[in-house]
Short mmCIF file of C-alpha atoms in Angstrom, two decimals:
data_model
loop_
_atom_site.label_atom_id
_atom_site.label_comp_id
_atom_site.label_asym_id
_atom_site.label_seq_id
_atom_site.Cartn_x
_atom_site.Cartn_y
_atom_site.Cartn_z
CA MET A 9 0.00 0.00 0.00
CA SER A 10 1.42 3.40 -0.96
CA ALA A 11 1.68 6.29 1.50
CA ASN A 12 -1.17 8.07 -0.31
CA GLU A 13 -3.40 4.99 -0.15
CA HIS A 14 -2.62 4.62 3.55
CA GLN A 15 -3.52 8.29 4.19
CA MET A 16 -6.84 7.91 2.39
CA ASN A 17 -7.82 5.19 4.87
CA LEU A 18 -7.18 7.47 7.86
CA ASP A 19 -9.67 9.91 9.24
CA PRO A 20 -8.94 13.62 8.77
CA GLU A 21 -7.97 14.09 12.43
CA SER A 22 -5.33 11.36 12.19
CA ILE A 23 -3.93 12.88 9.02
CA GLY A 24 -3.78 16.32 10.60
CA MET A 25 -2.11 14.97 13.72
CA ALA A 26 0.47 13.10 11.65
CA VAL A 27 1.35 16.25 9.70
CA ALA A 28 1.54 18.34 12.88
CA THR A 29 3.75 15.75 14.57
CA VAL A 30 6.21 15.83 11.67
CA GLU A 31 6.27 19.64 11.78
CA MET A 32 6.75 19.75 15.58
CA ASP A 33 9.57 17.21 15.35
CA ALA A 34 11.22 19.30 12.64
CA LEU A 35 10.98 22.43 14.81
CA GLU A 36 12.57 20.56 17.70
CA ALA A 37 15.40 19.32 15.49
CA LYS A 38 16.12 22.53 13.56
CA TYR A 39 15.25 25.21 16.12
CA PRO A 40 15.87 23.75 19.60
CA ASP A 41 16.34 27.17 21.24
CA TRP A 42 12.99 28.43 19.95
CA MET A 43 11.29 25.20 21.01
CA ALA A 44 12.89 25.41 24.46
CA THR A 45 11.36 28.87 24.89
CA TYR A 46 8.01 27.59 23.55
CA ASN A 47 8.01 24.74 26.06
CA GLU A 48 9.23 26.94 28.92
CA VAL A 49 6.55 29.64 28.70
CA LEU A 50 3.61 27.21 28.40
CA PRO A 51 1.71 28.99 25.60
CA ASP A 52 -1.58 27.18 26.24
CA SER A 53 -1.98 28.46 29.76
CA LEU A 54 0.72 30.53 31.46
CA ALA A 55 2.54 32.53 28.79
CA THR A 56 2.00 36.25 29.07
CA ARG A 57 0.77 38.17 26.07
CA ALA A 58 4.29 39.61 25.65
CA GLU A 59 5.88 36.14 25.75
CA LEU A 60 3.43 34.80 23.20
CA SER A 61 3.94 37.86 20.99
CA GLU A 62 7.72 37.32 21.16
CA LEU A 63 7.31 33.69 20.12
CA TRP A 64 5.07 34.78 17.27
CA ALA A 65 7.53 37.43 16.07
CA THR A 66 10.45 34.99 16.17
CA ALA A 67 8.63 31.94 14.81
CA PRO A 68 11.12 30.29 12.44
CA THR A 69 8.67 28.68 10.00
CA PRO A 70 5.20 29.29 8.60
CA PHE A 71 3.96 26.31 10.62
CA ALA A 72 5.36 27.83 13.83
CA GLN A 73 3.72 31.16 12.99
CA GLY A 74 0.38 29.39 12.51
CA LEU A 75 0.87 27.44 15.71
CA ILE A 76 1.40 30.60 17.73
CA TYR A 77 -1.46 32.37 15.94
CA GLY A 78 -3.72 29.53 17.06
CA LYS A 79 -2.46 29.75 20.64
CA PHE A 80 -2.91 33.55 20.63
CA ALA A 81 -6.45 33.28 19.24
CA MET A 82 -7.32 30.57 21.77
CA ARG A 83 -6.06 32.69 24.66
CA LEU A 84 -8.09 35.69 23.43
CA GLU A 85 -11.23 33.53 23.29
CA ILE A 86 -10.60 32.15 26.77
CA ALA A 87 -10.23 35.72 28.05
CA ALA A 88 -13.46 36.76 26.36
CA HIS A 89 -15.40 33.87 27.88
CA THR A 90 -13.92 33.97 31.36
CA GLY A 91 -13.50 37.71 31.77
CA ILE A 92 -9.91 37.13 32.87
CA PRO A 93 -7.70 39.47 30.82
CA PHE A 94 -4.96 38.05 28.61
CA VAL A 95 -2.14 40.37 29.52
#
């Protein structure tokens, strides 16, 4: 079975997760300092707005930029729903 045939048998979530895993592994391998900062600031929960903005500005690949955009947008939505400012 070819790689394309194998992908067609997977659900879209599995395909997306496989692509994201490859991209995250590549970031870890090629940009370990950036990834260390990413892991240190905890962008899903504890990173300040300034820390997340710095990660976004220094994101080394389009995937990393999109990743941080998603984290930033998520944090803004959480703030809007909880009333706890994202500062």
